[in-house]
Coordinates of C-alpha atoms and ligand atoms in Angstrom, one line a residue:
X1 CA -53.5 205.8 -215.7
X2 CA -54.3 205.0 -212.1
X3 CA -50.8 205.2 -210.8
X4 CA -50.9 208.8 -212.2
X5 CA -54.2 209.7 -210.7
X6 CA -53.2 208.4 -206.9
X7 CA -49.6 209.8 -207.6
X8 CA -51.9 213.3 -208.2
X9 CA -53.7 212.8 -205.3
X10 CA -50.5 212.9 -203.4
X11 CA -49.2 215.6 -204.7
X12 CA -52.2 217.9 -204.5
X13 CA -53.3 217.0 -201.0
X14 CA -54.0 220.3 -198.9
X15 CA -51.7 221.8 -196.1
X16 CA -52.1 222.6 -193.6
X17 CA -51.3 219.4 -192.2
X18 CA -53.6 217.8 -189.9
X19 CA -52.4 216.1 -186.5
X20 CA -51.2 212.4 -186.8
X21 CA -54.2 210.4 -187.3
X22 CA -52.0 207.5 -186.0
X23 CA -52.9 205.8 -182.9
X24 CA -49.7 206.0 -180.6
X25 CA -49.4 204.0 -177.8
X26 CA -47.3 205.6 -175.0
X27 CA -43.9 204.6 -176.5
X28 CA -44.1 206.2 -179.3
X29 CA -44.1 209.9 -178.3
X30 CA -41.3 211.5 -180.2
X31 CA -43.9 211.2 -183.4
X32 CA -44.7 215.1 -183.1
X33 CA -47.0 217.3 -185.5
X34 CA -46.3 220.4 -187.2
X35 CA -47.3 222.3 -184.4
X36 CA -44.9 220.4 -181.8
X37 CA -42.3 221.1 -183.9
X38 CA -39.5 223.6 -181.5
X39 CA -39.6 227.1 -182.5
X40 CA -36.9 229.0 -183.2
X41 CA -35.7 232.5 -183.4
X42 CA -33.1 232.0 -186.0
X43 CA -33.6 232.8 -189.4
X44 CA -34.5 230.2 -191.7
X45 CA -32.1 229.4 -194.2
X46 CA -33.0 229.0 -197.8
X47 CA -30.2 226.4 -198.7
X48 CA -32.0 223.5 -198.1
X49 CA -30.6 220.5 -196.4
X50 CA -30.8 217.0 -198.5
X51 CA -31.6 214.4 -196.1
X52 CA -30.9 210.9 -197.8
X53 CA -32.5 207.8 -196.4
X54 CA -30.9 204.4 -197.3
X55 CA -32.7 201.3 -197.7
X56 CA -32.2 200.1 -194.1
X57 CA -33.4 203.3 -192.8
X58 CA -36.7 202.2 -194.5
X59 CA -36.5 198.7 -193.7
X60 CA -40.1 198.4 -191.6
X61 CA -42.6 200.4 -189.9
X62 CA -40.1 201.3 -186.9
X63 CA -37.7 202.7 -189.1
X64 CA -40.1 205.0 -191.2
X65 CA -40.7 205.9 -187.1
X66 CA -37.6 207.2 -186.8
X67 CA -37.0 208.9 -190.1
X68 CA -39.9 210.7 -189.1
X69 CA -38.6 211.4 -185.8
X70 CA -35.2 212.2 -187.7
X71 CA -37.0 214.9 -189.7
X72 CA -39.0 216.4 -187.1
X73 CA -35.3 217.2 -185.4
X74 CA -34.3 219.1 -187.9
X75 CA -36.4 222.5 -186.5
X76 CA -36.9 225.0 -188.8
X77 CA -34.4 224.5 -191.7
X78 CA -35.4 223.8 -195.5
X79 CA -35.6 219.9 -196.0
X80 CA -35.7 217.9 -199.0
X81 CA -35.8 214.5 -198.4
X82 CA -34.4 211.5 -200.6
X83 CA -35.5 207.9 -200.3
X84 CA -33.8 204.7 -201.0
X85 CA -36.3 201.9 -201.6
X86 CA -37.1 199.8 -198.8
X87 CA -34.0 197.6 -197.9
X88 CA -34.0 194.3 -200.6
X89 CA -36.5 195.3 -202.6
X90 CA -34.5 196.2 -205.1
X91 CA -33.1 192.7 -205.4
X92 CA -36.3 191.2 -205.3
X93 CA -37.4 193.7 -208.2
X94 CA -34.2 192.5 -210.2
X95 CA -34.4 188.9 -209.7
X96 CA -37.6 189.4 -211.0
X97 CA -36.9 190.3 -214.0
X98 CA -34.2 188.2 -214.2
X99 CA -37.4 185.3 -213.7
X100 CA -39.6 187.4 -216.2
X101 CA -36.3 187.0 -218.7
X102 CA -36.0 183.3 -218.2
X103 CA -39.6 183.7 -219.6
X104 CA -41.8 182.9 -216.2
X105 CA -43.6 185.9 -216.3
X106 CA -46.1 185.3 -213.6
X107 CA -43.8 183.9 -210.7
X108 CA -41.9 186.7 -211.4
X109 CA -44.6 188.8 -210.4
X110 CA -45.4 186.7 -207.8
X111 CA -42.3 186.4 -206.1
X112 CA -42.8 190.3 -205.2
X113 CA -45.6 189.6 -203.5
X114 CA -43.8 189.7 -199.9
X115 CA -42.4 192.9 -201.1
X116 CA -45.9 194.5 -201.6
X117 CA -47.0 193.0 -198.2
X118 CA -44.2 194.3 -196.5
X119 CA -45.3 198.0 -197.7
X120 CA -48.7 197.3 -196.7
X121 CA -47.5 196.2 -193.3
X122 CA -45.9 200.0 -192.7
X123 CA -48.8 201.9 -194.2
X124 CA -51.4 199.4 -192.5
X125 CA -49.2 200.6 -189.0
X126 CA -48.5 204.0 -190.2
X127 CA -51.1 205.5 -192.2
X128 CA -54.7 205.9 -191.1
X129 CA -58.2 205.9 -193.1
X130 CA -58.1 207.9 -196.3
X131 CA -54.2 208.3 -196.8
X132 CA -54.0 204.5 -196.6
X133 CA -56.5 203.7 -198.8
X134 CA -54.6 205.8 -201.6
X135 CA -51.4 204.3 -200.5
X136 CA -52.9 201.0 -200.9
X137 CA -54.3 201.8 -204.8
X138 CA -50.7 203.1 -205.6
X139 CA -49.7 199.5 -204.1
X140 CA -52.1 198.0 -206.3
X141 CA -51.5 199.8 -209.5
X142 CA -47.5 199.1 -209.2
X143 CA -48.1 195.4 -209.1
X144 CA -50.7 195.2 -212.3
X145 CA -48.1 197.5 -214.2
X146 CA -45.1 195.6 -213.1
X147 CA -47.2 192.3 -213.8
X148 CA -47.8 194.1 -217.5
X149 CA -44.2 194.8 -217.6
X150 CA -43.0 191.3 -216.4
X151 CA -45.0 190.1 -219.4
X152 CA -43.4 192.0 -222.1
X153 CA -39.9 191.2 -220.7
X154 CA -41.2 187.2 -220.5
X155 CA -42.3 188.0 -224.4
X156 CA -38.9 189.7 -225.8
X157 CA -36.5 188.5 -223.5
X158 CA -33.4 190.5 -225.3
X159 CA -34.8 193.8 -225.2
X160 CA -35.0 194.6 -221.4
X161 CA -32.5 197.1 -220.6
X162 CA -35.4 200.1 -220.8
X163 CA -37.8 197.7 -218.9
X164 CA -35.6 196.6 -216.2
X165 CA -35.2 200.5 -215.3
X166 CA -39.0 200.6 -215.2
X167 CA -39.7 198.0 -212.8
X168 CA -37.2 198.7 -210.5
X169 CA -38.0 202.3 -210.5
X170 CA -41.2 201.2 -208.6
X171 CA -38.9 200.6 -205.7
X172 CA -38.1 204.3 -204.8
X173 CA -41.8 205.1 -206.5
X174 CA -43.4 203.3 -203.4
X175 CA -40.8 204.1 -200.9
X176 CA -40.7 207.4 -201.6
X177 CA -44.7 208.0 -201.6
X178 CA -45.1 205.8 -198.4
X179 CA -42.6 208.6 -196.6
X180 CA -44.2 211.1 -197.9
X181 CA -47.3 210.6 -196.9
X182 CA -45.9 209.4 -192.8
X183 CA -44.0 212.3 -192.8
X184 CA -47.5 213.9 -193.6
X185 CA -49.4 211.5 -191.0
X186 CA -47.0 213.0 -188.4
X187 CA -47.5 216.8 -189.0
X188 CA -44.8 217.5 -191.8
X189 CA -45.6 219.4 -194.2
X190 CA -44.0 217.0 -197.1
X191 CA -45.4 216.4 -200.1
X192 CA -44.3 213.6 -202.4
X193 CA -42.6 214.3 -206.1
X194 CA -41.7 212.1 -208.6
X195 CA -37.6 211.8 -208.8
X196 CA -37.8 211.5 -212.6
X197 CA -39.0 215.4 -213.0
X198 CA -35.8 216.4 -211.3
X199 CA -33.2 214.4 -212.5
X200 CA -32.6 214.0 -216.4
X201 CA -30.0 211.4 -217.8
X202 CA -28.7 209.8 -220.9
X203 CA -30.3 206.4 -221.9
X204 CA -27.7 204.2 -220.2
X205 CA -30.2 202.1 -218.8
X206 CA -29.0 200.5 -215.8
X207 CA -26.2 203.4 -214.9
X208 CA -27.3 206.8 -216.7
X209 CA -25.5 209.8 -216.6
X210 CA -27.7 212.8 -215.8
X211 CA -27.5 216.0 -217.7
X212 CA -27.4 219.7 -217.6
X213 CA -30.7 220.1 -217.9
X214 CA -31.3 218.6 -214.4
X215 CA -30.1 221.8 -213.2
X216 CA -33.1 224.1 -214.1
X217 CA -36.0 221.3 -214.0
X218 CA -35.0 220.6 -210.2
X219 CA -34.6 224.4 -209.3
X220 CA -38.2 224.9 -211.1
X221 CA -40.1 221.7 -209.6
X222 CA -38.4 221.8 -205.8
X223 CA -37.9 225.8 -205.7
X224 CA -41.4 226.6 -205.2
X225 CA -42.0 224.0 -202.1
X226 CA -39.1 224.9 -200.1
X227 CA -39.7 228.4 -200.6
X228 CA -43.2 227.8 -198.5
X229 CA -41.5 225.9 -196.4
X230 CA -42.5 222.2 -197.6
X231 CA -40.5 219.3 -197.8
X232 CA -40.1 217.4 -201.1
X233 CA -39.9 213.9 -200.5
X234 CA -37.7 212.4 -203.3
X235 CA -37.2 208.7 -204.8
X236 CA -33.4 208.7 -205.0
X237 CA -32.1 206.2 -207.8
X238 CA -34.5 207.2 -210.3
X239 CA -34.3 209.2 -213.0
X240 CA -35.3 209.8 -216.9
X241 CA -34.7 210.5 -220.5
X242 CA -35.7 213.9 -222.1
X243 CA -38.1 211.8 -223.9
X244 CA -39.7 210.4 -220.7
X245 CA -38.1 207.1 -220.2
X246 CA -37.2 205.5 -216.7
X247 CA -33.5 205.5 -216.4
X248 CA -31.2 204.3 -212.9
X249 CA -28.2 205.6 -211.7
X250 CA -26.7 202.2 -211.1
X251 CA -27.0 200.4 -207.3
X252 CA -26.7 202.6 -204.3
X253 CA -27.5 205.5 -206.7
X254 CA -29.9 207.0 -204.3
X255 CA -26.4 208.7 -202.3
X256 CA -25.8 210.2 -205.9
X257 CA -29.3 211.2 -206.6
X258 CA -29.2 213.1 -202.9
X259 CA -25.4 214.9 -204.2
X260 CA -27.4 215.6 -207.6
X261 CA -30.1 217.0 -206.3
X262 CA -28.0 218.6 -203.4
X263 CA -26.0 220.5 -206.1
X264 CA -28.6 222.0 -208.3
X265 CA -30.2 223.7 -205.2
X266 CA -27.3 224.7 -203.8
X267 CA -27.7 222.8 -200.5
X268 CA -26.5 223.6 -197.1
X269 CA -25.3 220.3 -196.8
X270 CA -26.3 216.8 -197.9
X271 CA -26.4 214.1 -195.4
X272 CA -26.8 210.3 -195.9
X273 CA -28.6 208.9 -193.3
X274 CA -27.4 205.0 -193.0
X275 CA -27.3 202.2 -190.7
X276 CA -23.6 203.0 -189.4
X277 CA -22.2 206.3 -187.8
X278 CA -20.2 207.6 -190.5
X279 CA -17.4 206.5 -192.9
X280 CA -15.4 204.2 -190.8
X281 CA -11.7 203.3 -190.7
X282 CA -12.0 199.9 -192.8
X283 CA -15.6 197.9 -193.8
X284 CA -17.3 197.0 -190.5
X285 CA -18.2 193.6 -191.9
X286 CA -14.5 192.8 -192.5
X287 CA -13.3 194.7 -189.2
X288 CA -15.7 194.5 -186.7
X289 CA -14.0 197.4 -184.3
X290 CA -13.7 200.1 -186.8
X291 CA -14.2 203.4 -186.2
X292 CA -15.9 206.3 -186.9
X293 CA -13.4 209.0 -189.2
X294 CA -14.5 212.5 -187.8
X295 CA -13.6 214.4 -190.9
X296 CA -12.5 213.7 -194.2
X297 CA -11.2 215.7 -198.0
X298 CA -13.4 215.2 -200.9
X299 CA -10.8 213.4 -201.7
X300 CA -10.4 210.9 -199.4
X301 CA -13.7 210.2 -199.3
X302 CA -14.2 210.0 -203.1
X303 CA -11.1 207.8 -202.7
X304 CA -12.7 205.1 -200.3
X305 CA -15.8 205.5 -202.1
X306 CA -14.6 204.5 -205.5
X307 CA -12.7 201.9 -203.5
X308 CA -15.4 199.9 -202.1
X309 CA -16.9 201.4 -198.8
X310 CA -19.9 201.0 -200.0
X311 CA -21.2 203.5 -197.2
X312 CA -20.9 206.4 -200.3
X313 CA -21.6 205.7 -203.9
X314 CA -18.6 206.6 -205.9
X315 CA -20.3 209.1 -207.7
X316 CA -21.9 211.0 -204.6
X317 CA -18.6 213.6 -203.9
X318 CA -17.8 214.8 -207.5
X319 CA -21.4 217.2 -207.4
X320 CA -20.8 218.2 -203.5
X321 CA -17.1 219.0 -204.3
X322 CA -18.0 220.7 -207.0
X323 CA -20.6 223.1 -205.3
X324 CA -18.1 223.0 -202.5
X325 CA -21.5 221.7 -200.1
X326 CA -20.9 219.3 -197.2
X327 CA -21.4 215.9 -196.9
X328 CA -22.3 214.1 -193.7
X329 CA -22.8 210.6 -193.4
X330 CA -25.1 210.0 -190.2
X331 CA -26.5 206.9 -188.2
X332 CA -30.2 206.7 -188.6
X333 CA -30.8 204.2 -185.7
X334 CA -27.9 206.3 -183.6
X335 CA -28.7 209.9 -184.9
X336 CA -27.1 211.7 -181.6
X337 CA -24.2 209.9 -183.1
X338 CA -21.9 212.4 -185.0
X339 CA -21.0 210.9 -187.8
X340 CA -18.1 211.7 -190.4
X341 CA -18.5 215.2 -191.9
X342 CA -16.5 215.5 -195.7
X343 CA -15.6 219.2 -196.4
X344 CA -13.0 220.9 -198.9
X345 CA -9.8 219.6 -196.5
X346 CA -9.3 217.9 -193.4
X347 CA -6.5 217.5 -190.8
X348 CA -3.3 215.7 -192.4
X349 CA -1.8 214.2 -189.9
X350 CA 2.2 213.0 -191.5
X351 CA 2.9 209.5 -191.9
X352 CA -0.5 208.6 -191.1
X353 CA -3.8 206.9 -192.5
X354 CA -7.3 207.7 -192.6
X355 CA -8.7 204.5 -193.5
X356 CA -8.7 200.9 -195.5
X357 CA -11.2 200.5 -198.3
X358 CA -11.3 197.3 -200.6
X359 CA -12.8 195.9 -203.3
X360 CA -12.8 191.8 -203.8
X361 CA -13.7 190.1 -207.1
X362 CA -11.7 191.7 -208.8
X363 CA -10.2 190.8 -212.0
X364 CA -6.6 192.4 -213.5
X365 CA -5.6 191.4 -217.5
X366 CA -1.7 191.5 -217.7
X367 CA -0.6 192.3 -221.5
X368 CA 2.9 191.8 -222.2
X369 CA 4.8 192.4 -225.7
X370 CA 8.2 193.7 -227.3
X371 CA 6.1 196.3 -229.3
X372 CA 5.9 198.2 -226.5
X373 CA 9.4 199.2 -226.3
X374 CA 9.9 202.5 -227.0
X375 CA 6.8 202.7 -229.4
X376 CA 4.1 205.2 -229.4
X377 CA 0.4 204.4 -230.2
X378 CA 0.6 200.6 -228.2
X379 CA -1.5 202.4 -224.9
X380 CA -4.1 204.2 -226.8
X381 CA -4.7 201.1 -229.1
X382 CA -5.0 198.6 -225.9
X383 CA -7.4 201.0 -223.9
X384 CA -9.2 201.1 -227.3
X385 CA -10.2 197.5 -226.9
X386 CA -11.8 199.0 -223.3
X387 CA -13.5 201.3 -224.6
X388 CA -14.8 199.3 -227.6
X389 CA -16.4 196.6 -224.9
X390 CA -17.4 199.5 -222.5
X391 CA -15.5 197.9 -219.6
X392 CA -14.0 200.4 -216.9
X393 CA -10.6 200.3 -215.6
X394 CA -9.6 200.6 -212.2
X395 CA -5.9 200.4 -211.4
X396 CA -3.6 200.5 -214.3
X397 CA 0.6 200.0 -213.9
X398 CA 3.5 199.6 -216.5
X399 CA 6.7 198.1 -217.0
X400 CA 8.7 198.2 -219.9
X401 CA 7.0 195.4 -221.8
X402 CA 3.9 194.9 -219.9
X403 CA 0.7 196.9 -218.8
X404 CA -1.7 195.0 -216.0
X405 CA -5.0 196.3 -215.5
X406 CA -7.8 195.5 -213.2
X407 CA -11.6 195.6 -214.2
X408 CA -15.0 195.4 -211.9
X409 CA -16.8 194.1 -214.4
X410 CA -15.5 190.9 -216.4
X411 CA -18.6 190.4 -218.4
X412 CA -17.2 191.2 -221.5
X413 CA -14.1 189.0 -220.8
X414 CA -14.0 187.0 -223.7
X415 CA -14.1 189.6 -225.8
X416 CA -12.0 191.3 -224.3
X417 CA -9.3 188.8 -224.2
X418 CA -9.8 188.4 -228.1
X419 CA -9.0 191.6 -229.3
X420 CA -6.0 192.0 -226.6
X421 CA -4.5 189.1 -227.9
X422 CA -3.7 191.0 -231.2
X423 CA -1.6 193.5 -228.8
X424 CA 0.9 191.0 -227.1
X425 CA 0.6 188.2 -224.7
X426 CA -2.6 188.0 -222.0
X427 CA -3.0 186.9 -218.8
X428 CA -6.1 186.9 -216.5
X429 CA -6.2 186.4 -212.7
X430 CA -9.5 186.3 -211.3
X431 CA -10.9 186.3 -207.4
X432 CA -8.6 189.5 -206.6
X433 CA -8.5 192.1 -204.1
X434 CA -7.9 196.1 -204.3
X435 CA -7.1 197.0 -201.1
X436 CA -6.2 201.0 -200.8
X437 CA -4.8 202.8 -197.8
X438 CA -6.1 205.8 -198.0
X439 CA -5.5 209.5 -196.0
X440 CA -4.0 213.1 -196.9
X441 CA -1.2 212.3 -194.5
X442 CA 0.1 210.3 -197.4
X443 CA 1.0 213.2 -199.3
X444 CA 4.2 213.7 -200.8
X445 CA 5.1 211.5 -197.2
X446 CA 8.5 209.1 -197.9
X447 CA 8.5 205.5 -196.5
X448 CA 4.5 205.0 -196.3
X449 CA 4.7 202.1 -198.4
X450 CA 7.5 200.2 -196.7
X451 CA 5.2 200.3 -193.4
X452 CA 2.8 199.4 -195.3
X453 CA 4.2 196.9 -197.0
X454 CA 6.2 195.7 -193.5
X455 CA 3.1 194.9 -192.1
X456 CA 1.9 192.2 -194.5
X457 CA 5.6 191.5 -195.8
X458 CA 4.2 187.8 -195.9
X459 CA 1.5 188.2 -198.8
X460 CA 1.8 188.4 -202.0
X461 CA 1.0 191.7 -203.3
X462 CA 0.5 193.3 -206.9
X463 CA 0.1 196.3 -209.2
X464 CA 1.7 198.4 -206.5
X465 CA -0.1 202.4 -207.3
X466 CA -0.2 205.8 -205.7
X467 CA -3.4 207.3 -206.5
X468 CA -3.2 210.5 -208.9
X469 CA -4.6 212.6 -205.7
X470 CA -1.6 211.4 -204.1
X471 CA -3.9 210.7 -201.0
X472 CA -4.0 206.4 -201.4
X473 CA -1.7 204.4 -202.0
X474 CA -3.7 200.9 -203.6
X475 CA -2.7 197.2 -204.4
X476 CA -4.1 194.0 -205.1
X477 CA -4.0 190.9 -203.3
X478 CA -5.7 187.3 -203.6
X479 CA -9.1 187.7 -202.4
X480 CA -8.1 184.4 -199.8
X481 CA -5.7 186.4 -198.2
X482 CA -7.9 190.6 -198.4
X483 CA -9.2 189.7 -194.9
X484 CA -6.1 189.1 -193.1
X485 CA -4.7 191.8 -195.3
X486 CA -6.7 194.4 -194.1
X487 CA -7.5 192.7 -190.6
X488 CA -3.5 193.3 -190.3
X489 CA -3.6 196.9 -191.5
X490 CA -6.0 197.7 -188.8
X491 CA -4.4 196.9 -186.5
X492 CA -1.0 198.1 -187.3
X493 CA -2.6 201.3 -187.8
X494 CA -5.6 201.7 -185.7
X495 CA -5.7 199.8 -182.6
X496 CA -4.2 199.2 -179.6
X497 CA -0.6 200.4 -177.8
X498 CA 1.4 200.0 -181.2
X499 CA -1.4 201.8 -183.0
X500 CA 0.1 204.7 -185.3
X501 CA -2.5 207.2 -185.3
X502 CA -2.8 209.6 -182.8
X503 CA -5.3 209.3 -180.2
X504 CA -6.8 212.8 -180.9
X505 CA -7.5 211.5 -184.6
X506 CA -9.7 209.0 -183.9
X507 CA -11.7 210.0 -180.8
X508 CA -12.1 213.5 -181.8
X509 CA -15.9 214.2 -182.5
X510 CA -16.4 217.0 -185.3
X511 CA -19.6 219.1 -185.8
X512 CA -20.0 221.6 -188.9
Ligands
LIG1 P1 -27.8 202.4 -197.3 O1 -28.8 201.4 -197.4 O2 -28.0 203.4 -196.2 O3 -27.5 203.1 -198.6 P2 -25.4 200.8 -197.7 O4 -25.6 199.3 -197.4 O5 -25.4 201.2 -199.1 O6 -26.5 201.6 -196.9 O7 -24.0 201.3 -197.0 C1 -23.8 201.2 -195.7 C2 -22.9 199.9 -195.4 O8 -21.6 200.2 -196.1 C3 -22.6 199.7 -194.0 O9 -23.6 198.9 -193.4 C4 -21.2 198.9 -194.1 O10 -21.5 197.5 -194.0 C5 -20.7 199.2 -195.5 N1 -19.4 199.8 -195.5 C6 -18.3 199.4 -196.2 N2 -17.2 200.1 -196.0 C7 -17.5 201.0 -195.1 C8 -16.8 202.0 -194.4 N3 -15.5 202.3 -194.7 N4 -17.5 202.8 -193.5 C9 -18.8 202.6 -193.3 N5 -19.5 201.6 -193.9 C10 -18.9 200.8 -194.8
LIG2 N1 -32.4 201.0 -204.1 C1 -31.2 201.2 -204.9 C2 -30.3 200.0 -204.7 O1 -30.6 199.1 -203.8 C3 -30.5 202.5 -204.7 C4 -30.0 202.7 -203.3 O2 -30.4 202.1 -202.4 O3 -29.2 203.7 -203.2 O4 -29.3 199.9 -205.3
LIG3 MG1 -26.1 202.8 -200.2

């Protein structure tokens, strides 16, 4: 297939790398080549650092600039890098297929066109003569297989799970190979490789679980190229079966990929390169003054992450924690900046908070009934019905005769609400907020929830839960009211004279 053969031709092209064929004009100086790059006399590690690039750090041709320039910083040490597709391409590849499912196969198609030009646009600015041309047939050969693809999905509309994967693997599969060959335009030694050799996963298409065996094939494929000192450059996102099938790792998977791979090599230390400096005390786009958290636990970061700040996918800590390997979230368009680093434990200030995470459109399925009382069997059978529609549970609390539950996803609602209707009583509320508090100072610390609580004593809240880790406390308000909610907390907690945290905890900068 031609995708395969200009794929090859990526893969095998020769080191050593040639100067920048790019024409700089004067302000673009800090694009060095491989000889440019500082020397050093310190030994060069062989944990390789995982350098994840988000979709706005790959949004246009000045951000693959500065990626490059990002890289180039990094001196001597073993790189790998991991690439997010370029930011809203994804969407557009999934409304397409939406389009193609609605059975308008060639608007569907055509509606990516702006996508395509938009990688043209980059490799037209970045790229010169021969490595453009090859970028350019890779371009090309994506859009006749996704029009192929859009086809198929237009022709069996119910069968698209597998397919979807496919075409919005192409994504990463561009983004990735349009980095990899800058980063080669501008002296790096990197050398593109397709994501789905490394990481192997169940078929749940859409949000696949990767499996031992990702272990030994991303050991044997990146191994050899850091060991000469090249730099793999890595769709994140992507993955595949044992039998060869595109899976995904669900959206903002590329953070996860970066932990995966991160963990199988044994990293140094992964860091996600995004478009804000760090984890931050509560969502910038709720609170527009948050601030940068110097150092977190795994914990409390897994916590905010499964919690909403969408900064870390939820998955990325478990492989890091596990391998005990850093994580530091940095600002690509600030990278002096630095940035939240998340390690085994950080400082627990008493009585205080770390951040505010939250998660709106939520909703939580209250089940009440007698049989409960004192019987055994009655929690098992009503997570059952869960597990039976495949719907994750979030926050779960208990009374005597009730359980209320919140799920992400409602679209198996109906359903869902069927079966639980043979268990007792059910009642939905939709358009909720979790909102979580979150910090080790909450450990095992009395009262935390009464300031809380004091602070927004004027809004209804719900499902009132300490976290198993003991390090957030979480509950769930109407999403009309989360803003306020958590515009309050801030403040109570973070800014200003009557601010509770101490000074040194949120000005202190932190370097590994
Ligand atoms: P990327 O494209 O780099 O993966 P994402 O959009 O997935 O970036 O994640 C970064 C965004 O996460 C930020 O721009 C910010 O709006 C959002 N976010 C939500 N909560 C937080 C938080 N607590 N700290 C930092 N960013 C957060
Ligand atoms: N490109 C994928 C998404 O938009 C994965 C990622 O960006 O992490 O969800
Ligand atoms: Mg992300």
């Amino acid at each position: 297939m031609n995708s395969e053969r200009s794929l090859r031709l990526y893969e095998s092209a020769e080191l050593p790398i040639k100067r920048s064929l790019i024409r700089l004009d004067k302000a673009e100086l800090f694009l060095f080549s491989l000889n440019d790059r500082p020397e050093s006399n310190q030994p060069v590690t062989t944990k390789p650092t995982i350098m994840k690039f988000g979709g706005t750090s790959v949004e246009d041709s000045a951000a693959f600039r500065n990626v490059a320039h990002i890289v180039n910083s990094a001196g001597p040490e073993r790189i790998v890098v991991v690439v997010s597709a370029i930011g809203g391409f994804t969407d557009a590849l999934l409304s397409s297929v939406e389009q193609a499912n609605d059975g308008d196969a060639r608007t569907a198609t055509r509606c990516l066109d702006q996508g395509f030009d938009r990688h043209r646009a980059i490799a037209n600015q970045l790229l010169g003569g021969e490595t453009k041309a090859q970028f350019e047939a890779a371009l090309a050969d994506a859009r006749d297989q996704i029009r192929e693809l859009h086809k198929i999905v237009a022709a069996h509309p119910s069968t698209h799970a597998p397919l979807r994967d496919e075409i919005v693997a192409f994504g990463e599969l561009l983004s990735s190979q349009l980095l990899g060959a800058v980063l080669r335009e501008n002296g790096l030694a990197a050398r593109y490789v397709d994501a789905r050799r490394l990481i192997k996963t169940d078929e749940s298409y859409g949000g696949a679980a990767p499996l031992r065996e990702t272990t030994i094939a991303t050991q044997a494929a990146l191994g050899p190229l850091i060991e000469v000192g090249e730099i793999p450059v890595v769709g994140g996102f992507i993955a595949s079966t044992a039998k060869g099938a595109t899976t995904t790792l669900g959206r903002g998977g590329s953070d996860y990929s970066a932990a995966i791979i991160g963990a199988a090599l044994d990293a140094r230390e992964i860091q996600i390169w995004t478009d804000v400096s760090g984890v931050l005390t509560a969502d910038p786009r709720v609170v527009t003054n948050a601030r940068t958290i110097p150092v977190l636990s795994y914990q409390e970061a897994a916590e905010l992450a499964y919690f909403g700040a969408k900064v870390l996918h939820p998955k990325t800590i478990q492989p890091a924690m596990d391998c005990k390997i850093p994580v530091r979230v940095c600002n690509s368009r600030a990278p002096d900046e630095a940035g939240t680093l998340i390690v085994t434990s950080s400082e627990a200030a008493p009585q205080t908070i770390k951040a505010i995470a939250h998660k709106s459109g939520i909703t939580t399925v209250q089940i009440t009934s007698a049989r409960m009382l004192g019987a055994y069997g009655f929690l098992r059978a009503l997570f059952e019905v869960f597990g039976r529609h495949q719907t994750a549970v979030d926050v779960v609390t208990t009374s005597e005769v009730s359980v209320s539950l919140s799920i992400d996803d409602a679209s198996a609602l109906p359903e869902l609400i069927r079966d639980l209707a043979q268990l007792g009583a059910v009642q939905v509320e939709e358009r909720r907020t979790i909102v979580s508090v979150i910090g080790e100072g909450l450990r095992g610390t009395p009262g935390i929830a009464a300031r809380v609580f004091s602070t927004i004593s004027d809004i209804n809240v719900s499902m009132i839960s300490v976290g198993a880790s003991s390090v957030n406390l979480t509950f769930m308000v109407d999403d009309a009211r989360a803003r306020e909610t958590i515009v309050r907390l801030h403040r109570a907690y973070f800014e200003g004279e009557g601010s509770e945290q101490p000074a040194e905890m949120l000005t202190a900068e932190v370097r590994a």
